mmCIF file of C-alpha atoms in Angstrom:
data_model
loop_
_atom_site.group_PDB
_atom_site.id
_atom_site.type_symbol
_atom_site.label_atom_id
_atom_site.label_comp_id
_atom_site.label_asym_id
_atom_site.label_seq_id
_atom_site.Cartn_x
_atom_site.Cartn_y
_atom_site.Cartn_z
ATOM 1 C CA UNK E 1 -24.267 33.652 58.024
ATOM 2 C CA UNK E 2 -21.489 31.075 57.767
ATOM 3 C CA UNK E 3 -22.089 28.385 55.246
ATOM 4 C CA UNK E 4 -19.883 25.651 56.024
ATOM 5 C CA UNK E 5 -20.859 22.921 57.978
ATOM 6 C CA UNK E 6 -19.676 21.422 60.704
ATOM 7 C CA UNK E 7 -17.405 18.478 58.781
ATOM 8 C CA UNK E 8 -15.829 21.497 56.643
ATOM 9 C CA UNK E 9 -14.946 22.806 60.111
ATOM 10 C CA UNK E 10 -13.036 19.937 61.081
ATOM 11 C CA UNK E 11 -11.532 18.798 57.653
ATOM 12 C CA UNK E 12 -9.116 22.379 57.505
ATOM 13 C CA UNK E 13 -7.531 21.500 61.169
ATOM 14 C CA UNK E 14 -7.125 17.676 59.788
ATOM 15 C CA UNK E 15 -5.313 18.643 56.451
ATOM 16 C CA UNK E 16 -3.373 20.893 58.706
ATOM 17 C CA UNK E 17 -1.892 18.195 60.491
ATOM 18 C CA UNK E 18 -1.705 15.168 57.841
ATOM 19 C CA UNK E 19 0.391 18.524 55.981
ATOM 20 C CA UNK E 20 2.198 19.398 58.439
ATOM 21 C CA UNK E 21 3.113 15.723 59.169
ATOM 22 C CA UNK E 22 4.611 15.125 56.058
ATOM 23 C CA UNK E 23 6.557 19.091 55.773
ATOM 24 C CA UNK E 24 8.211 17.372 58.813
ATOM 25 C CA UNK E 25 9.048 14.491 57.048
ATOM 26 C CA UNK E 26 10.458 16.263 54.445
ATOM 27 C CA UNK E 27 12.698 18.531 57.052
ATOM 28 C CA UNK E 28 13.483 15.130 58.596
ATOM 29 C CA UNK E 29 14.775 13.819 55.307
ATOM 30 C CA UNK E 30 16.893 16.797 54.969
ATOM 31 C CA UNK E 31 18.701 17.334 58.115
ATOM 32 C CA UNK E 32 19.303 13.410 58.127
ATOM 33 C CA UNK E 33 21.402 14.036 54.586
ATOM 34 C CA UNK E 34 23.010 17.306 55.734
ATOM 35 C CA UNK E 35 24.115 15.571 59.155
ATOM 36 C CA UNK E 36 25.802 12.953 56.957
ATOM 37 C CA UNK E 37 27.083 15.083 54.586
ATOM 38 C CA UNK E 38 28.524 17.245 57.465
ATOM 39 C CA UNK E 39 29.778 14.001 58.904
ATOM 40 C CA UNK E 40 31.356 12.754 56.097
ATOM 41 C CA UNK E 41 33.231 16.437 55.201
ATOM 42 C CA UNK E 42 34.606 16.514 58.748
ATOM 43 C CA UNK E 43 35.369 13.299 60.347
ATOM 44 C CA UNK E 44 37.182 12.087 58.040
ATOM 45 C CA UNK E 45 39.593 15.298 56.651
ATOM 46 C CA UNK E 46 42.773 16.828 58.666
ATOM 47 C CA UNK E 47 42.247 20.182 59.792
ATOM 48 C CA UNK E 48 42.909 21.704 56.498
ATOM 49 C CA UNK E 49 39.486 19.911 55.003
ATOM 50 C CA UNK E 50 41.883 17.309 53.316
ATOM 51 C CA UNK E 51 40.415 13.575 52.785
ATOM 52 C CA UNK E 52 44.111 11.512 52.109
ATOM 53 C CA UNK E 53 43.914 7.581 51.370
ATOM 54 C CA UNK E 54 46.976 5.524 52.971
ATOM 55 C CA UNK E 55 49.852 5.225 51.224
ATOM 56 C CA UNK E 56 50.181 1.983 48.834
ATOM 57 C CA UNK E 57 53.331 0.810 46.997
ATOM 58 C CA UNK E 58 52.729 0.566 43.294
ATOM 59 C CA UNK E 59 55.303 -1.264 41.022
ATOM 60 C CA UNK E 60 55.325 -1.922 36.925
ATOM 61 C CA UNK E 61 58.473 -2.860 34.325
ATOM 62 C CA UNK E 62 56.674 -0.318 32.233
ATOM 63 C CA UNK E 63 57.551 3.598 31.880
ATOM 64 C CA UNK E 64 54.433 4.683 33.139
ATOM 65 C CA UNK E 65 51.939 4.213 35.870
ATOM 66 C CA UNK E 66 48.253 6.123 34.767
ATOM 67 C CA UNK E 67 44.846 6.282 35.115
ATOM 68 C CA UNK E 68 42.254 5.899 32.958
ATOM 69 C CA UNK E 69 40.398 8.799 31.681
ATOM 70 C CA UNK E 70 38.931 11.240 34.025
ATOM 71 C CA UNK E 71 35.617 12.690 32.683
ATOM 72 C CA UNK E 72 34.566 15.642 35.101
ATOM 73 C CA UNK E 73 31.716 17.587 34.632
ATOM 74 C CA UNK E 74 30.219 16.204 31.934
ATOM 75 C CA UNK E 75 27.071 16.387 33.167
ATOM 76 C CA UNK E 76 27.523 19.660 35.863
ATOM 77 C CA UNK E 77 26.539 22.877 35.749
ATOM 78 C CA UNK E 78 29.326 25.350 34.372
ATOM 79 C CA UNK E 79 29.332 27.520 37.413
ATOM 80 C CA UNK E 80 30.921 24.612 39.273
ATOM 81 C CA UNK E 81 33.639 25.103 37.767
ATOM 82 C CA UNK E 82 36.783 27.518 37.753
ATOM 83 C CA UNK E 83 35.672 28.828 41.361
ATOM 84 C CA UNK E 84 37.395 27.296 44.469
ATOM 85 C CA UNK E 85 34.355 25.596 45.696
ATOM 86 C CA UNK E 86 34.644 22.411 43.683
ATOM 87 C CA UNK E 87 37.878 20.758 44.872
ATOM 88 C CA UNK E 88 41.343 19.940 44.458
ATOM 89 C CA UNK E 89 43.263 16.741 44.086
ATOM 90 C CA UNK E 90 46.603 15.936 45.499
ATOM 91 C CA UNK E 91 48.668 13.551 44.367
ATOM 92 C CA UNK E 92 51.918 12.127 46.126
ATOM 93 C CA UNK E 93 54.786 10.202 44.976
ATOM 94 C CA UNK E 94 57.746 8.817 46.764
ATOM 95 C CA UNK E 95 59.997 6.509 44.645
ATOM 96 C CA UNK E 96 61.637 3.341 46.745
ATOM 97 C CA UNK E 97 64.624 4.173 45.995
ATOM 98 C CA UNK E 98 65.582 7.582 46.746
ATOM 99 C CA UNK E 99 68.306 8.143 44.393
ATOM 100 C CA UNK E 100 65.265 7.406 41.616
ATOM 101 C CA UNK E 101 64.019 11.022 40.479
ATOM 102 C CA UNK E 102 60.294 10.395 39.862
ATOM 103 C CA UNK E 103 57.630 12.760 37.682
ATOM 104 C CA UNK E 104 54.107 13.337 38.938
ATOM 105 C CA UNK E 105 51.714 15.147 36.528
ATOM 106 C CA UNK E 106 47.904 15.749 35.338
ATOM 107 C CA UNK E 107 47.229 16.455 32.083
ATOM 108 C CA UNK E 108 44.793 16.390 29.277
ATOM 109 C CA UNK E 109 43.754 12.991 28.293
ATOM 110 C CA UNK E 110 44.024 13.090 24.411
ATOM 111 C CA UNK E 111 47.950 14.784 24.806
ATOM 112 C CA UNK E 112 48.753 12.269 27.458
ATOM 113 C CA UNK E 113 47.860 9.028 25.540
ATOM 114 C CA UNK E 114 49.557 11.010 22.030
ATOM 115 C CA UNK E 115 52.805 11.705 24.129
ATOM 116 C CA UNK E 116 53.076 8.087 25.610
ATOM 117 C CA UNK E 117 51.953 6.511 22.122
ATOM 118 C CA UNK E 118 52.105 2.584 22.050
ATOM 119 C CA UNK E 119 54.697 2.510 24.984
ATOM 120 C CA UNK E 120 53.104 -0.184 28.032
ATOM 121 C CA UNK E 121 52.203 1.215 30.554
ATOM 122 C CA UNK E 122 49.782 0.171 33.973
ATOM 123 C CA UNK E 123 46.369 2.007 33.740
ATOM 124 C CA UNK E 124 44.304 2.117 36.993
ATOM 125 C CA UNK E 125 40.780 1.036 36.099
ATOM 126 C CA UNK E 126 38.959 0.873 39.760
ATOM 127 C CA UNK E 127 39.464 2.495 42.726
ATOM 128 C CA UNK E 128 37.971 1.626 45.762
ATOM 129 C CA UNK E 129 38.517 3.704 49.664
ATOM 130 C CA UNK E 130 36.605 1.767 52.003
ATOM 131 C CA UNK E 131 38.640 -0.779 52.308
ATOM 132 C CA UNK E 132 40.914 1.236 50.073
ATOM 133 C CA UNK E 133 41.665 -1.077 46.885
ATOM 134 C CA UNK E 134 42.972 -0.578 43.339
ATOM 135 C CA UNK E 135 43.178 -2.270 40.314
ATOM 136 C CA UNK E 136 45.040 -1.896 37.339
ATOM 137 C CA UNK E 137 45.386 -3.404 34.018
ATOM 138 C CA UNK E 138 48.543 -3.336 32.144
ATOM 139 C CA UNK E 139 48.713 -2.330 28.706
ATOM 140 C CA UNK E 140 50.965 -4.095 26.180
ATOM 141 C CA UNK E 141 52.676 -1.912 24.011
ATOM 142 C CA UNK E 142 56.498 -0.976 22.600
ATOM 143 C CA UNK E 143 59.454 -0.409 24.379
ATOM 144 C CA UNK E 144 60.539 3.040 22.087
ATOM 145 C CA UNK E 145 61.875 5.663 24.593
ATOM 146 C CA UNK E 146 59.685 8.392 25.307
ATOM 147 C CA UNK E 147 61.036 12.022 25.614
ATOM 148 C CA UNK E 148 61.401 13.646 29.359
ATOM 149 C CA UNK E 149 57.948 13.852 30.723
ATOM 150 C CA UNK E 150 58.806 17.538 32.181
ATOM 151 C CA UNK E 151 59.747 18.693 29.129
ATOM 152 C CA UNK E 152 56.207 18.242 27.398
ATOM 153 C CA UNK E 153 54.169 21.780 27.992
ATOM 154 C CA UNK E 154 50.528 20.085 28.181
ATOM 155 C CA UNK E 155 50.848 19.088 31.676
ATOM 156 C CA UNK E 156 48.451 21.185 34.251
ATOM 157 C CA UNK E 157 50.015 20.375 37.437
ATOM 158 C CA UNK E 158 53.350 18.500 37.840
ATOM 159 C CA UNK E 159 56.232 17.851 39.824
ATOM 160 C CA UNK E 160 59.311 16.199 39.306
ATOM 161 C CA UNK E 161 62.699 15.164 41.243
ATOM 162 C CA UNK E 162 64.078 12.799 44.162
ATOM 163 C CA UNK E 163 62.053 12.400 47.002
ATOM 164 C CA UNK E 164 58.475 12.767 47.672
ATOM 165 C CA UNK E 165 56.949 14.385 45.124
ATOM 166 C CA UNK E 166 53.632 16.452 45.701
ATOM 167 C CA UNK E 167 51.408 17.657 42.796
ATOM 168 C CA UNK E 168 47.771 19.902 43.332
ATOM 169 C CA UNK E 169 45.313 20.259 40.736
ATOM 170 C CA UNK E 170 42.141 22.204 41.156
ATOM 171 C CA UNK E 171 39.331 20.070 39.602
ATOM 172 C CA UNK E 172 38.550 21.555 36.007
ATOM 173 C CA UNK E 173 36.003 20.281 33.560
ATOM 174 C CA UNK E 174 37.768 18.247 30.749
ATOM 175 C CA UNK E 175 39.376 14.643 30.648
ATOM 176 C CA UNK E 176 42.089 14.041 32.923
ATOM 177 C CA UNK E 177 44.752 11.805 33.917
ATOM 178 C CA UNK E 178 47.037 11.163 36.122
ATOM 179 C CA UNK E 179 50.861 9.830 35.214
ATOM 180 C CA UNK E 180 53.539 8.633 37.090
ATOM 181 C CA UNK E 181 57.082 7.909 35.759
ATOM 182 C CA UNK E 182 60.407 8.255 36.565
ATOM 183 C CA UNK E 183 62.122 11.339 35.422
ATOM 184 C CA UNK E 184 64.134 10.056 32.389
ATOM 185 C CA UNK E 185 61.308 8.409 31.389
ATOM 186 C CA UNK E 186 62.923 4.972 31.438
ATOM 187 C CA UNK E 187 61.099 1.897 32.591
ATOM 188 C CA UNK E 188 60.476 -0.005 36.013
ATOM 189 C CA UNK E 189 58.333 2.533 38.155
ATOM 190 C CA UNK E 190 58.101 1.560 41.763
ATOM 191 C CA UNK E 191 56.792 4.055 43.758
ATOM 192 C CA UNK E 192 54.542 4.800 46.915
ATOM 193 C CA UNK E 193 51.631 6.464 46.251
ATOM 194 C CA UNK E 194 48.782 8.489 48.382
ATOM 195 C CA UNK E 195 45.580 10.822 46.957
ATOM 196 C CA UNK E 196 44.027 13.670 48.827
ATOM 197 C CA UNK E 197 41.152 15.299 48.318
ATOM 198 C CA UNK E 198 39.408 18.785 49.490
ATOM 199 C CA UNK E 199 36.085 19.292 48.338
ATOM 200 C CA UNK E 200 34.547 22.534 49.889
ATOM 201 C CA UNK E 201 31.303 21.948 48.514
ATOM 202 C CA UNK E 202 29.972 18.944 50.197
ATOM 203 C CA UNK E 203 30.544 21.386 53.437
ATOM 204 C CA UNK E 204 28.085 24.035 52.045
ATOM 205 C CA UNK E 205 25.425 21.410 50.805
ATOM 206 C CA UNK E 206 25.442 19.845 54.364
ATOM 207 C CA UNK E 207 24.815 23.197 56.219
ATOM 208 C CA UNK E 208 22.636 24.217 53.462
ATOM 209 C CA UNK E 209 20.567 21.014 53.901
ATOM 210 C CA UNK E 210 20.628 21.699 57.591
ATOM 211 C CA UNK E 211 19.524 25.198 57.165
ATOM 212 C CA UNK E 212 16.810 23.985 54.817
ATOM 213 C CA UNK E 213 15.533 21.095 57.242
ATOM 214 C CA UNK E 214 15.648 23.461 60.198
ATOM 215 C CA UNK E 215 13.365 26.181 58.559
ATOM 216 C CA UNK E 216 10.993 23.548 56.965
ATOM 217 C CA UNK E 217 10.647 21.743 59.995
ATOM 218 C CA UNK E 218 9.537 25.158 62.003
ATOM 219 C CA UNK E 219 6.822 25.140 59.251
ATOM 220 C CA UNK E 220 5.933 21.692 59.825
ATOM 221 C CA UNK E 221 5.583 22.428 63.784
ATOM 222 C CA UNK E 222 3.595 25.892 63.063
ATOM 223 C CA UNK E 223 0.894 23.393 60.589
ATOM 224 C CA UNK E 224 0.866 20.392 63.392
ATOM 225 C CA UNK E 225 0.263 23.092 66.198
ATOM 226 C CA UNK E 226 -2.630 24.886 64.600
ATOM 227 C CA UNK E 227 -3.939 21.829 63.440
ATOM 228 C CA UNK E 228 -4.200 20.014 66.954
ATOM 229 C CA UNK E 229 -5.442 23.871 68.437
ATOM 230 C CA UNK E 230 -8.261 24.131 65.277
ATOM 231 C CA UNK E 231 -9.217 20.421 66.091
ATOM 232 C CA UNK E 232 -9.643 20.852 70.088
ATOM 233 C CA UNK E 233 -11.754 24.056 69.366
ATOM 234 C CA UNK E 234 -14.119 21.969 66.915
ATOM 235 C CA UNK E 235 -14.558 19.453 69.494
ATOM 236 C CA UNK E 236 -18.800 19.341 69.869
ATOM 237 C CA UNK E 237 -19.458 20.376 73.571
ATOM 238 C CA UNK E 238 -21.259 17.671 76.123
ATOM 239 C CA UNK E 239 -25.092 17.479 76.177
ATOM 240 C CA UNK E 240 -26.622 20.119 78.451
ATOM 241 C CA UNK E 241 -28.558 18.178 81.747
ATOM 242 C CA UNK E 242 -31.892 18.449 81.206
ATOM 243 C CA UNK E 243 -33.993 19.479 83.988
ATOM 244 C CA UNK E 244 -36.565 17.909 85.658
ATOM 245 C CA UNK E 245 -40.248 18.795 84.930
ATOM 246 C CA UNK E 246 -41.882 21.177 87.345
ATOM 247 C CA UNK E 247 -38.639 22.360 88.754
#
């Protein structure tokens, strides 16, 4: 004999619904973030999955134009990192005057600041794409002159000579920055600058979201359906007419 009672009956086909109302909230949540992810990685990258800011002219008396330090992965998993689904930077360079050669490079923090010492130099200290705007502090130092930048071996990616000047760094974990100067290392920069970006990544997290949301939400349709079908089953049938007497 079947022991529940009628209200156990229709509590299963309601929990089925208010569960399968929120799994599609959840798979609503998720294809909303891998739509803007996808978005985001596509619309706004060439057809090589680059992401390049416009070009800005950048100017200092100083020998060097840098950024501050780059902490990356501090925080990330170490798989990230050393495969070729993290990212790359580009950097380019194009001095205003074309007989100027110019140096590009990205190195280790700590060797960068030990090889420029106390000479001044411009430090970016906030960068900002949409609108695109930078600022940069200068920092007062000496005028001693600084060896050849190319001729320092800590540098992980560089480029150097007249012309535009194009340097890409896969993104490694470490602290990192970014130095421009003109070749000889003497001082009064002026250059035109531009940053790219390619992070293959977001890509896989947006289709993975959408994969995810898709699936979940096929769940939450499965829990609403058999919830509305358990519900109309448990509806209690209309009152039989009764029959006159002495029919």
């Amino acid at each position: 004999m079947d022991s529940t009672t009628p209200s156990t009956h229709r509590a299963l086909p309601v929990a089925g619904i208010v569960t399968g109302g929120i799994v599609a909230l959840i798979a609503l949540v998720l294809l909303l973030a891998g739509a803007g992810l996808l978005w985001a990685s596509t619309a706004n990258t060439d057809g090589n999955g680059w992401w390049t800011s416009g070009e800005h002219r950048y100017a200092t008396s100083t020998r060097a134009l840098t950024t501050q330090k780059l902490d990356i992965g501090a925080d990330a998993p170490r798989w990230m990192f050393g495969s070729d689904h993290v990212g790359d930077v580009r950097v380019r360079a194009t001095p205003t005057s074309t007989a100027t050669p110019v140096f590009v490079g990205v190195g280790p923090t700590r060797k960068v600041q030990a090889y420029l010492g106390q000479a001044a130099r411009v430090e970016l200290t906030d960068l900002d794409f949409d609108p695109f705007r930078a600022d940069f502090t200068r920092r007062e130092g000496d005028n001693s002159e600084l060896a050849r930048p190319a001729s320092q071996g800590f540098w992980a990616a560089s480029s150097t000579g007249t012309g535009r000047r194009s340097v890409d760094w896969q993104i490694r974990r470490g602290s990192w920055s970014v130095v421009v100067m003109n070749a000889n290392a003497s001082p009064g920069v002026s250059v035109r600058l531009s940053a790219s970006a390619k992070v293959p990544l977001v890509h896989d997290v947006a289709v993975g979201l959408l994969i995810a949301g898709g699936v979940i939400g096929t769940g939450a349709g499965i829990l609403l359906a058999l919830g509305s079908t358990g519900l109309r089953r448990r509806r209690p049938l209309p009152p039989a007419p009764s029959l006159p007497l002495g029919v």
